[in-house]
Tab-separated table of C-alpha atoms and ligand atoms in Angstrom:
chain	number	residue	atom	x	y	z
A	1	MET	CA	0.025	-0.016	0.024
A	2	MET	CA	2.747	2.537	0.791
A	3	MET	CA	4.330	1.733	-2.460
A	4	ASN	CA	1.413	2.407	-4.276
A	5	SER	CA	0.642	5.923	-2.584
A	6	GLN	CA	4.146	6.634	-3.171
A	7	LYS	CA	3.729	5.926	-6.914
A	8	ASN	CA	0.675	7.815	-6.971
A	9	LEU	CA	2.340	10.858	-5.496
A	10	PHE	CA	4.994	10.563	-7.957
A	11	PHE	CA	2.637	10.387	-10.572
A	12	ILE	CA	0.614	13.389	-9.424
A	13	SER	CA	3.837	15.408	-9.281
A	14	LEU	CA	5.065	14.201	-12.580
A	15	ILE	CA	1.631	15.305	-14.146
A	16	VAL	CA	1.385	18.636	-12.380
A	17	ILE	CA	4.725	19.460	-13.321
A	18	ALA	CA	4.189	18.479	-16.915
A	19	GLY	CA	0.760	20.794	-16.654
A	20	LEU	CA	2.904	23.558	-15.184
A	21	SER	CA	5.540	23.412	-17.980
A	22	ILE	CA	2.815	24.123	-20.501
A	23	ILE	CA	0.906	26.829	-18.805
A	24	SER	CA	3.883	28.804	-17.115
A	25	ALA	CA	3.630	32.139	-19.257
A	26	ARG	CA	6.571	33.328	-18.971
A	27	PRO	CA	9.242	30.507	-18.163
A	28	LEU	CA	13.144	31.297	-17.568
A	29	VAL	CA	15.055	31.295	-21.052
A	30	ALA	CA	17.677	28.459	-20.950
A	31	LYS	CA	20.325	30.481	-22.799
A	32	LYS	CA	20.090	33.226	-20.170
A	33	VAL	CA	20.977	30.977	-17.515
A	34	VAL	CA	24.800	31.675	-16.453
A	35	HIS	CA	24.699	29.519	-13.385
A	36	ALA	CA	22.133	26.813	-11.998
A	37	ILE	CA	23.242	24.753	-9.116
A	38	ASN	CA	21.604	22.141	-7.365
A	39	ALA	CA	22.654	22.897	-3.771
A	40	GLY	CA	23.749	19.726	-1.507
A	41	SER	CA	23.360	17.399	-4.203
A	42	HIS	CA	26.065	15.548	-6.286
A	43	MET	CA	23.435	15.260	-9.049
A	44	ALA	CA	22.650	17.476	-12.118
A	45	LYS	CA	19.106	17.908	-12.749
A	46	ARG	CA	17.712	19.375	-16.042
A	47	SER	CA	14.851	21.819	-15.483
A	48	VAL	CA	11.446	21.817	-17.116
A	49	GLU	CA	12.684	24.809	-19.178
A	50	GLY	CA	15.459	22.824	-20.311
A	51	PHE	CA	18.801	24.309	-18.548
A	52	VAL	CA	20.705	22.100	-16.372
A	53	TYR	CA	21.079	22.572	-12.714
A	54	THR	CA	24.810	21.133	-12.160
A	55	ARG	CA	25.686	19.185	-8.983
A	56	ASP	CA	26.507	21.437	-6.199
A	57	GLN	CA	29.676	23.600	-6.609
A	58	GLY	CA	31.304	27.088	-5.591
A	59	TYR	CA	30.342	26.564	-2.008
A	60	ASP	CA	32.634	27.297	0.996
A	61	GLU	CA	34.324	24.413	2.712
A	62	ASP	CA	33.047	23.689	6.365
A	63	THR	CA	29.227	23.169	5.010
A	64	ASN	CA	26.778	20.367	5.207
A	65	ALA	CA	24.897	18.765	2.336
A	66	VAL	CA	21.430	16.851	3.368
A	67	ASP	CA	19.650	14.764	1.062
A	68	TYR	CA	16.045	14.572	2.275
A	69	SER	CA	15.062	12.248	-0.148
A	70	ASP	CA	16.844	9.584	1.998
A	71	ASP	CA	14.567	10.472	5.147
A	72	GLU	CA	12.062	7.593	5.233
A	73	ASN	CA	9.446	9.864	7.111
A	74	LEU	CA	9.556	12.124	3.876
A	75	LYS	CA	8.830	9.507	1.369
A	76	GLY	CA	6.138	10.524	-1.087
A	77	LEU	CA	6.422	14.135	0.030
A	78	VAL	CA	4.895	16.729	-2.487
A	79	ILE	CA	6.795	20.120	-2.186
A	80	LYS	CA	4.114	22.672	-2.893
A	81	TYR	CA	4.819	25.156	-5.485
A	82	ALA	CA	7.651	23.254	-6.730
A	83	LYS	CA	8.447	23.403	-10.387
A	84	GLU	CA	11.854	21.039	-9.607
A	85	PRO	CA	11.161	19.480	-6.484
A	86	THR	CA	14.209	17.258	-6.633
A	87	ILE	CA	16.119	20.568	-6.145
A	88	TYR	CA	14.300	21.624	-2.970
A	89	MET	CA	14.949	17.989	-1.901
A	90	THR	CA	18.552	18.453	-1.243
A	91	GLU	CA	20.158	21.337	0.806
A	92	ARG	CA	23.261	22.954	1.784
A	93	HIS	CA	23.676	24.515	5.192
A	94	GLY	CA	26.449	25.957	7.589
A	95	TYR	CA	26.793	26.061	11.374
A	96	ASN	CA	28.051	29.524	10.741
A	97	SER	CA	27.800	32.058	7.923
A	98	PHE	CA	28.781	30.603	4.359
A	99	GLY	CA	28.813	31.406	0.788
A	100	TYR	CA	29.154	30.554	-2.851
A	101	GLN	CA	31.452	32.336	-5.197
A	102	LEU	CA	30.364	31.914	-9.092
A	103	ALA	CA	32.225	33.350	-12.017
A	104	LEU	CA	30.396	36.237	-13.796
A	105	ASP	CA	32.070	37.447	-17.205
A	106	ILE	CA	29.864	39.773	-18.835
A	107	GLU	CA	28.956	43.278	-17.321
A	108	GLN	CA	24.893	43.338	-17.375
A	109	THR	CA	22.008	43.458	-15.213
A	110	TYR	CA	21.410	39.892	-13.415
A	111	THR	CA	18.927	38.733	-11.434
A	112	LEU	CA	19.981	36.036	-8.645
A	113	ILE	CA	17.265	33.259	-7.997
A	114	LEU	CA	17.604	31.431	-4.540
A	115	LYS	CA	15.463	28.501	-3.883
A	116	PHE	CA	14.671	27.558	-0.635
A	117	CYS	CA	12.135	25.165	1.091
A	118	GLU	CA	12.012	24.843	5.243
A	119	MET	CA	12.282	21.087	5.293
A	120	TYR	CA	12.981	20.794	9.033
A	121	PHE	CA	11.109	23.616	11.451
A	122	ASP	CA	7.297	23.661	11.460
A	123	LYS	CA	7.543	27.201	13.528
A	124	PRO	CA	8.401	30.645	12.416
A	125	GLY	CA	11.452	32.355	14.237
A	126	ARG	CA	13.550	29.295	14.243
A	127	ARG	CA	15.636	29.398	11.227
A	128	VAL	CA	16.620	33.309	10.435
A	129	PHE	CA	19.239	34.365	8.279
A	130	HIS	CA	20.323	37.431	5.988
A	131	VAL	CA	21.501	37.051	2.229
A	132	LYS	CA	24.566	39.085	1.015
A	133	LEU	CA	26.153	40.172	-2.163
A	134	GLY	CA	29.488	40.918	-0.964
A	135	ASP	CA	29.055	42.916	2.107
A	136	THR	CA	25.936	44.165	1.511
A	137	ARG	CA	22.713	42.542	2.967
A	138	VAL	CA	20.147	42.268	0.028
A	139	ILE	CA	17.656	40.388	1.978
A	140	THR	CA	17.466	40.560	5.903
A	141	ASN	CA	15.779	38.382	8.736
A	142	LEU	CA	14.490	35.813	6.038
A	143	ASP	CA	12.756	33.380	7.644
A	144	ILE	CA	11.230	30.382	5.087
A	145	PHE	CA	8.803	29.087	7.428
A	146	ALA	CA	7.095	32.560	8.127
A	147	LYS	CA	7.039	33.604	4.613
A	148	ALA	CA	5.864	29.913	3.089
A	149	GLY	CA	5.440	27.303	5.793
A	150	ARG	CA	7.189	24.056	5.910
A	151	PHE	CA	7.475	21.867	2.678
A	152	VAL	CA	6.832	24.712	0.377
A	153	ALA	CA	9.074	25.847	-2.385
A	154	HIS	CA	9.918	29.583	-1.794
A	155	ASP	CA	12.176	31.487	-4.251
A	156	GLU	CA	13.654	34.929	-3.573
A	157	TYR	CA	14.635	36.936	-6.471
A	158	VAL	CA	17.582	39.419	-6.295
A	159	GLU	CA	18.165	42.028	-9.412
A	160	PHE	CA	21.682	43.331	-9.159
A	161	LYS	CA	24.044	44.995	-11.749
A	162	TYR	CA	27.499	44.091	-12.740
A	163	GLN	CA	29.221	47.229	-14.092
A	164	ASN	CA	32.771	48.826	-14.315
A	165	GLY	CA	34.163	45.501	-12.040
A	166	LYS	CA	31.799	46.365	-9.346
A	167	ILE	CA	28.300	44.981	-7.999
A	168	TYR	CA	25.590	47.251	-7.493
A	169	TYR	CA	22.403	46.457	-5.886
A	170	LYS	CA	19.718	49.266	-6.039
A	171	ASN	CA	22.448	51.581	-7.488
A	172	GLN	CA	24.714	50.956	-4.376
A	173	VAL	CA	28.066	49.469	-4.338
A	174	CYS	CA	28.461	46.137	-2.881
A	175	ASN	CA	31.872	45.910	-1.625
A	176	ASN	CA	33.361	42.504	-1.979
A	177	GLY	CA	30.468	41.510	-4.452
A	178	ILE	CA	32.914	40.364	-7.137
A	179	VAL	CA	36.088	38.859	-6.217
A	180	ASP	CA	38.601	37.696	-8.643
A	181	GLY	CA	35.733	37.530	-11.210
A	182	LYS	CA	33.615	35.552	-9.046
A	183	LEU	CA	30.329	36.585	-7.607
A	184	ASN	CA	30.344	36.687	-3.909
A	185	ILE	CA	27.009	35.423	-2.427
A	186	SER	CA	26.490	34.942	1.347
A	187	PHE	CA	24.106	33.602	3.897
A	188	GLU	CA	24.700	35.492	7.395
A	189	LYS	CA	23.772	33.379	10.274
A	190	THR	CA	22.159	35.082	13.017
A	191	GLN	CA	21.769	34.094	16.809
A	192	ASN	CA	19.100	31.485	15.127
A	193	ASP	CA	19.520	28.339	13.643
A	194	ASN	CA	21.830	27.356	10.351
A	195	PRO	CA	21.346	29.373	7.296
A	196	PHE	CA	20.567	27.063	4.219
A	197	ILE	CA	20.176	26.997	0.476
A	198	HIS	CA	18.561	24.506	-1.978
A	199	GLY	CA	18.951	26.008	-5.243
A	200	ILE	CA	21.040	28.964	-6.741
A	201	VAL	CA	20.327	30.406	-10.333
A	202	VAL	CA	22.229	33.363	-11.831
A	203	TYR	CA	20.090	34.630	-14.612
A	204	ALA	CA	21.093	37.160	-17.237
A	205	GLY	CA	18.195	39.588	-17.241
A	206	SER	CA	16.434	41.742	-14.969
A	207	LEU	CA	13.577	40.702	-12.586
A	208	ASP	CA	10.783	41.516	-15.131
A	209	GLN	CA	12.847	39.121	-17.684
A	210	THR	CA	12.298	36.153	-15.312
A	211	ASP	CA	9.423	34.246	-14.307
A	212	PHE	CA	8.881	36.533	-11.278
A	213	GLU	CA	5.871	38.284	-12.295
A	214	ASP	CA	4.078	35.091	-13.076
A	215	LEU	CA	4.791	33.393	-9.781
A	216	HIS	CA	1.107	34.261	-8.655
A	217	ASN	CA	-0.618	32.389	-11.728
A	218	PHE	CA	2.117	29.713	-11.383
A	219	LYS	CA	1.142	29.270	-7.722
A	220	ALA	CA	-2.715	29.320	-8.606
A	221	GLN	CA	-2.338	27.064	-11.430
A	222	TRP	CA	-0.114	24.591	-9.201
A	223	GLU	CA	-3.071	24.474	-6.786
A	224	ARG	CA	-5.655	23.840	-9.531
A	225	ASN	CA	-3.599	21.102	-11.119
A	226	TYR	CA	-2.746	19.470	-7.668
A	227	ALA	CA	-6.357	19.361	-6.840
A	228	ASN	CA	-7.640	17.978	-10.162
A	229	GLU	CA	-4.965	15.381	-10.109
A	230	ALA	CA	-5.393	14.489	-6.351
A	231	ARG	CA	-9.199	14.144	-7.042
A	232	LYS	CA	-8.444	11.874	-10.358
A	233	LYS	CA	-6.183	9.684	-8.099
A	234	ALA	CA	-8.695	9.332	-5.213
A	235	ASP	CA	-11.382	8.488	-7.607
A	236	GLN	CA	-9.153	5.874	-9.564
A	237	LEU	CA	-8.248	4.685	-6.055
A	238	ASN	CA	-11.673	4.114	-5.134
A	239	LYS	CA	-12.561	2.263	-8.366
A	240	LEU	CA	-9.325	0.072	-7.530
A	241	LYS	CA	-10.697	-0.637	-4.159
A	242	GLU	CA	-14.022	-1.724	-5.056
A	243	GLN	CA	-12.653	-3.934	-7.853
A	244	LYS	CA	-10.570	-5.855	-5.352
A	245	LEU	CA	-13.603	-6.227	-3.087
A	246	LYS	CA	-15.585	-7.738	-5.704
A	247	LYS	CA	-12.672	-9.964	-6.898
A	248	GLN	CA	-12.216	-10.731	-3.170
A	249	GLU	CA	-16.007	-11.775	-2.743
A	250	LYS	CA	-15.313	-14.148	-6.147
A	251	ILE	CA	-12.502	-15.767	-4.878
A	252	ILE	CA	-14.367	-16.499	-1.580
A	253	VAL	CA	-17.287	-17.922	-3.581
A	254	ARG	CA	-14.921	-20.202	-5.897
A	255	ASN	CA	-13.055	-21.219	-2.552
A	256	ASP	CA	-16.412	-22.673	-1.156
A	257	HIS	CA	-17.033	-24.415	-4.694
A	258	THR	CA	-13.513	-25.951	-4.714
A	259	ASP	CA	-14.241	-27.093	-0.961
A	260	ILE	CA	-17.347	-28.967	-2.004
A	261	GLU	CA	-15.465	-30.362	-5.283
A	262	GLU	CA	-12.640	-31.599	-3.091
A	263	ASP	CA	-15.493	-33.323	-0.710
A	264	PHE	CA	-17.170	-35.106	-3.503
A	265	GLU	CA	-13.983	-35.998	-5.005
A	266	ASP	CA	-12.699	-37.570	-1.912
A	267	ILE	CA	-15.764	-39.667	-1.305
A	268	GLU	CA	-15.818	-40.624	-4.910
A	269	ILE	CA	-12.005	-41.775	-4.516
A	270	LYS	CA	-12.889	-43.687	-1.389
A	271	GLU	CA	-15.714	-45.494	-2.997
A	272	GLU	CA	-13.455	-46.413	-6.019
A	273	VAL	CA	-10.901	-47.801	-3.422
A	274	LYS	CA	-13.312	-49.962	-1.726
A	275	GLN	CA	-14.918	-51.459	-5.070
A	276	GLU	CA	-11.412	-52.141	-6.065
A	277	GLN	CA	-10.511	-53.953	-2.832
A	278	GLY	CA	-13.601	-56.003	-3.164
A	279	ARG	CA	-12.571	-56.979	-6.955
A	280	THR	CA	-9.057	-57.838	-6.049
A	281	VAL	CA	-9.582	-61.493	-7.012
A	282	PRO	CA	-12.145	-61.392	-9.901
A	283	PRO	CA	-13.796	-65.098	-10.382
A	284	LEU	CA	-12.450	-66.438	-13.597
A	285	LYS	CA	-16.134	-67.967	-14.232
A	286	GLU	CA	-17.522	-64.343	-14.465
A	287	MET	CA	-14.645	-63.174	-16.878
A	288	LEU	CA	-15.152	-66.002	-19.422
A	289	MET	CA	-18.955	-65.434	-19.528
A	290	THR	CA	-18.331	-62.078	-20.934
A	291	PRO	CA	-18.241	-61.732	-24.809
A	292	LEU	CA	-14.716	-60.961	-24.653
A	293	GLY	CA	-14.026	-63.811	-22.471
A	294	ILE	CA	-16.025	-66.041	-25.081
A	295	VAL	CA	-13.945	-64.767	-27.860
A	296	CYS	CA	-10.570	-65.329	-26.101
A	297	MET	CA	-11.565	-68.727	-25.176
A	298	ILE	CA	-12.315	-69.427	-28.883
A	299	GLY	CA	-9.158	-68.075	-30.007
A	300	PHE	CA	-7.321	-70.086	-27.324
A	301	PHE	CA	-8.516	-73.372	-28.372
A	302	PHE	CA	-8.148	-72.571	-31.892
A	303	THR	CA	-4.734	-71.563	-31.601
A	304	SER	CA	-3.856	-74.399	-29.459
A	305	PHE	CA	-5.393	-76.877	-32.055
A	306	VAL	CA	-3.422	-75.141	-34.743
A	307	LEU	CA	-0.020	-75.542	-33.062
A	308	ILE	CA	-0.637	-79.176	-31.747
A	309	SER	CA	-1.581	-80.240	-35.375
A	310	SER	CA	1.141	-78.462	-37.325
A	311	ALA	CA	3.365	-80.367	-34.821
A	312	PHE	CA	1.803	-83.455	-35.351
A	313	PHE	CA	2.104	-83.214	-39.259
A	314	GLU	CA	5.601	-81.955	-39.109
A	315	GLY	CA	6.860	-85.139	-36.949
A	316	ASN	CA	5.055	-87.111	-39.824
A	317	ASN	CA	6.994	-85.301	-42.584
A	318	VAL	CA	10.195	-85.868	-40.772
A	319	LYS	CA	9.555	-89.316	-40.429
A	320	LYS	CA	8.715	-89.633	-44.260
A	321	GLU	CA	11.961	-88.104	-45.418
A	322	GLN	CA	13.905	-90.598	-43.593
B	1	NAG	C1	32.446	37.491	0.480
B	1	NAG	O1	31.478	38.207	1.417
B	1	NAG	C2	31.583	37.905	2.633
B	1	NAG	C3	30.613	38.524	3.354
B	1	NAG	O2	30.863	40.104	3.323
B	1	NAG	C4	32.803	37.905	3.223
B	1	NAG	O3	33.158	37.418	4.490
B	1	NAG	C5	34.025	37.234	2.449
B	1	NAG	O4	35.273	37.320	2.870
B	1	NAG	C6	33.605	37.559	0.918
B	1	NAG	N1	34.398	36.335	0.151
B	1	NAG	C7	35.703	36.991	-0.301
B	1	NAG	C8	36.437	35.690	-1.126
B	1	NAG	O5	36.170	38.031	-0.401
């Protein structure tokens, strides 16, 4: 049963994702994706838009990777509003502040898309941290649970500019924003629990060129699709259950039937055995009185007669030759 429900959830997710990829009005354009990182994972993952999230890279040492798909308690979990659920199922976190350094070549406007999902805490105020470009806080006191809840995909969008060898956020320079040609993103720990990240996309375009403005539609559509698919699956499950019940009833009826047949067979076999035991020495007289017995008897006498007479004549011939 567990296996079945997992499969169902898996297929629901697949159908929802397939539906969303068609419906999503303004998807990310693959060729504008400069970096896409599957944080906390050693696996690459192709997105529905066709770009590839690479295995985790560019992160600081002394950080930890977690794969929640290993967690038995979370088997079959559906992550709400997730276009790419597998991205949110792995995470990198640090016991202290930590960051990513990602190469940036062309000077232009970019949007940083940070993908989060609270997989552990079920209360607000437990995991609160800041996001920085260089020394500048671009998101303060980020609390994913407070914003979205548990097991809900939540993406943050940060537009920035790369100009004259510097990173600008809202027209303010971010010191240490780019170091040795690499964008310096960091997650700053507060007195609360570990900062974390599930996926990073660096997009070569302004915020309005991303899928940000379509997010409300996307979420509404996700809920409609999910509700529809869940209802369809529930209907199918009910039908299957009914069919199973009917089959079980048939089997019970059939079992009764075979039991009865077995009983009859037992009786017949026993009677046959009794009859055979009675007939163990069939009287010779009875056998000879049957038509077959008479034919056999005639045959026996006839053959005996021929054999004896031929022996007799042969004997005579031998005598004559002598
Ligand atoms: C990146 O920024 C953080 C936060 O300000 C800073 O601590 C760190 O030293 C910077 N990284 C580099 C390589 O300069």
